[in-house]
Amino acid sequence: MKLDQLYPTPVFKAKLEDDTEGIFVDSSARKYSKWNDYLEDNILPKCIYCYPTNGLYETDGDDGAVCVKFDTSPACKVAKRVLNFADTAATCVAFATVAVGVAAMCTVPVAGPIIAASSAAVTSTSVYGLGRSGYALFDRAKHRQSIGLADAEARGCWLSIVGSSLGFAQGRMIASMTKAARAGEVLGRTGQIAFLAVQTGSLTVNGLGVAQGLAILIEKKKKK
């Protein structure tokens, strides 16, 4: 965090027809039912920020000073930082397993232990990806953001869910194929076609997800 840089970020309060207390809305169009909800769930980057004590600029009764507080953003919390590290690790593992998958599709010889490790890795990262993307969509819905495919970030979450599901299926199929090979069994033609379809689908969807993520990063960079 750079303490010598100051950035204003707007948060305003709005009243809905069916809401007597009103809601808080930030610059990302995330809606918060309470001010404490904003303080706990805002998506500001790691920073120290100053905010009005109760979400509204008010003065105290003595000297007329505005009541404000300072705090670190939720992104500074240990749990958030651990999740960010896990996201990076999962992404690296996903790229590695995709590389193994592409090599296998191109008939490049891949050692059995590498395939087995790839199977375990793709299964675990797929489960993690499903959980993270599912929660991201839940969080967006909770704060009344779009979860439709028309929204770029929501679309990325849906692609991740589909890609993770296919990745999980691929991992389980690789594990079954490895077990069968050790037992001296040969995968039938139907099984080969099914595996190729799942593998191709997984690589395609995950590739689209990567492209979608890059597009979002480029768009955010342009807005700065």
XYZ file of C-alpha atoms in Angstrom:
224
model
C 0.000 0.000 0.000
C 1.274 3.448 -0.915
C 0.334 5.899 1.789
C 1.300 8.922 -0.310
C -1.489 8.395 -2.841
C -5.068 9.509 -2.252
C -8.044 8.357 -4.311
C -11.650 9.425 -3.732
C -14.245 6.704 -4.228
C -17.955 7.566 -4.240
C -20.526 5.739 -2.131
C -24.035 7.112 -2.053
C -27.235 6.271 -0.260
C -30.421 5.625 -2.188
C -33.965 4.859 -1.175
C -36.075 2.279 -2.940
C -39.847 2.270 -3.058
C -40.062 -0.805 -0.832
C -37.189 0.213 1.451
C -37.701 2.750 4.221
C -34.079 2.780 5.417
C -32.350 2.937 2.040
C -29.290 1.164 0.669
C -25.680 2.104 -0.032
C -24.316 1.850 -3.577
C -20.634 1.960 -4.531
C -18.930 2.825 -7.817
C -19.179 -0.804 -8.997
C -22.976 -0.691 -8.608
C -22.783 -3.101 -5.678
C -25.657 -2.517 -3.295
C -25.356 -2.898 0.469
C -28.317 -3.108 2.814
C -26.384 -1.653 5.763
C -23.302 0.518 6.175
C -21.557 -2.265 8.100
C -22.233 -4.532 5.134
C -20.260 -2.118 2.964
C -17.403 -1.958 5.460
C -17.159 -5.755 5.591
C -17.808 -6.659 1.935
C -16.581 -3.798 -0.236
C -14.215 -4.685 -3.078
C -11.685 -1.896 -2.615
C -8.046 -2.881 -3.211
C -5.646 -3.127 -0.290
C -5.618 0.331 1.253
C -6.253 2.453 4.311
C -9.446 4.401 3.834
C -11.289 7.159 5.614
C -15.065 7.024 5.851
C -17.923 8.737 7.686
C -18.669 6.917 10.923
C -22.226 5.866 10.113
C -22.095 6.196 6.351
C -23.297 9.794 6.436
C -21.300 12.952 6.985
C -22.356 14.208 10.396
C -20.787 16.511 12.942
C -20.406 15.957 16.641
C -22.175 18.211 19.071
C -19.097 19.866 20.556
C -16.799 21.479 18.009
C -18.648 20.726 14.783
C -15.944 18.395 13.441
C -17.018 15.770 10.911
C -17.173 12.275 12.434
C -14.872 9.998 10.429
C -12.888 6.819 11.008
C -9.895 5.121 9.410
C -9.575 1.422 8.681
C -7.988 -1.056 6.280
C -10.055 -2.445 3.418
C -11.347 -6.051 3.511
C -8.689 -6.961 0.915
C -6.075 -6.512 3.657
C -7.562 -9.252 5.827
C -5.590 -12.472 6.188
C -8.455 -14.605 4.857
C -8.696 -12.537 1.673
C -4.951 -12.652 1.140
C -4.894 -16.423 1.620
C -7.697 -16.806 -0.918
C -5.851 -14.604 -3.406
C -2.755 -16.770 -2.988
C -4.867 -19.902 -3.440
C -6.407 -18.404 -6.592
C -2.949 -17.792 -8.036
C -1.778 -21.288 -7.120
C -4.905 -22.866 -8.614
C -4.427 -20.877 -11.825
C -0.805 -22.038 -12.133
C -1.820 -25.656 -11.547
C -4.621 -25.311 -14.096
C -2.190 -24.028 -16.731
C 0.162 -26.937 -16.012
C -2.606 -29.526 -16.331
C -3.819 -27.901 -19.550
C -0.278 -28.184 -20.927
C -0.219 -31.889 -20.053
C -3.622 -32.325 -21.677
C -2.535 -30.575 -24.868
C 0.623 -32.678 -25.002
C -1.405 -35.856 -24.604
C -3.821 -34.773 -27.340
C -0.873 -34.119 -29.652
C 0.349 -37.686 -29.048
C 3.400 -36.427 -27.159
C 4.591 -39.201 -24.805
C 3.692 -38.296 -21.216
C 4.965 -40.366 -18.303
C 2.406 -42.249 -16.228
C 3.285 -40.544 -12.916
C 2.868 -37.132 -14.561
C -0.560 -38.105 -15.861
C -1.547 -39.414 -12.421
C -0.359 -36.210 -10.752
C -2.185 -34.179 -13.383
C -5.365 -36.119 -12.663
C -5.187 -35.403 -8.937
C -4.323 -31.754 -9.543
C -7.103 -31.093 -12.034
C -9.657 -32.745 -9.737
C -8.688 -30.672 -6.701
C -8.413 -27.385 -8.603
C -11.753 -28.050 -10.293
C -13.486 -28.496 -6.939
C -11.829 -25.301 -5.705
C -12.817 -23.440 -8.877
C -16.429 -24.556 -8.553
C -16.570 -23.315 -4.987
C -14.914 -19.970 -5.697
C -16.956 -19.179 -8.796
C -20.177 -20.316 -7.160
C -19.527 -18.076 -4.173
C -18.611 -15.168 -6.457
C -21.996 -15.449 -8.175
C -23.727 -15.725 -4.799
C -21.909 -12.600 -3.612
C -22.910 -10.708 -6.759
C -26.540 -11.741 -6.334
C -26.428 -10.805 -2.646
C -25.290 -7.298 -3.564
C -27.786 -7.052 -6.435
C -25.251 -7.200 -9.228
C -25.992 -8.931 -12.505
C -25.247 -12.655 -12.705
C -26.336 -12.911 -16.336
C -24.066 -13.789 -19.228
C -24.278 -10.227 -20.539
C -22.087 -9.067 -17.638
C -18.386 -9.718 -18.281
C -17.406 -10.648 -14.721
C -20.463 -12.855 -14.203
C -19.787 -14.523 -17.548
C -16.271 -15.310 -16.367
C -17.709 -17.014 -13.279
C -20.084 -19.130 -15.371
C -17.252 -20.134 -17.701
C -15.207 -21.120 -14.672
C -18.066 -23.262 -13.329
C -18.500 -25.072 -16.651
C -14.745 -25.436 -17.119
C -14.273 -26.695 -13.563
C -17.074 -29.238 -14.015
C -15.483 -30.544 -17.205
C -12.076 -30.512 -15.538
C -13.406 -32.571 -12.642
C -14.916 -35.088 -15.069
C -11.639 -35.197 -16.979
C -9.660 -35.817 -13.795
C -11.912 -38.673 -12.741
C -11.731 -40.218 -16.211
C -7.924 -40.023 -16.209
C -7.849 -41.704 -12.802
C -10.113 -44.496 -14.062
C -8.051 -44.926 -17.226
C -4.827 -45.100 -15.207
C -6.320 -47.723 -12.912
C -7.540 -49.749 -15.893
C -4.146 -49.547 -17.598
C -2.414 -50.868 -14.490
C -4.825 -53.793 -14.504
C -3.925 -54.535 -18.122
C -7.260 -53.380 -19.512
C -7.627 -51.380 -22.726
C -10.023 -48.455 -23.014
C -12.730 -49.119 -25.581
C -13.518 -46.950 -28.581
C -16.554 -45.402 -26.903
C -14.532 -44.525 -23.821
C -11.817 -42.951 -25.949
C -14.348 -40.781 -27.779
C -15.989 -39.745 -24.496
C -12.640 -38.825 -22.956
C -11.593 -36.866 -26.043
C -14.896 -34.961 -26.003
C -14.555 -34.063 -22.315
C -10.898 -33.130 -22.703
C -11.569 -30.957 -25.756
C -14.503 -29.282 -24.028
C -12.440 -28.621 -20.910
C -9.570 -27.090 -22.872
C -11.950 -24.985 -24.966
C -13.996 -23.611 -22.073
C -10.944 -22.951 -19.909
C -9.296 -21.219 -22.853
C -12.349 -19.000 -23.231
C -12.193 -18.312 -19.501
C -8.573 -17.186 -19.756
C -9.413 -14.930 -22.710
C -12.368 -13.520 -20.774
C -10.165 -12.789 -17.768
C -7.598 -11.007 -19.927
C -10.342 -8.945 -21.569
C -11.620 -7.843 -18.148
C -8.110 -6.863 -17.031
C -7.547 -4.858 -20.223
C -10.899 -3.109 -19.813
C -10.120 -2.193 -16.200
C -6.710 -0.914 -17.270
C -8.315 1.361 -19.854
C -10.682 2.831 -17.262
C -7.837 3.878 -14.953
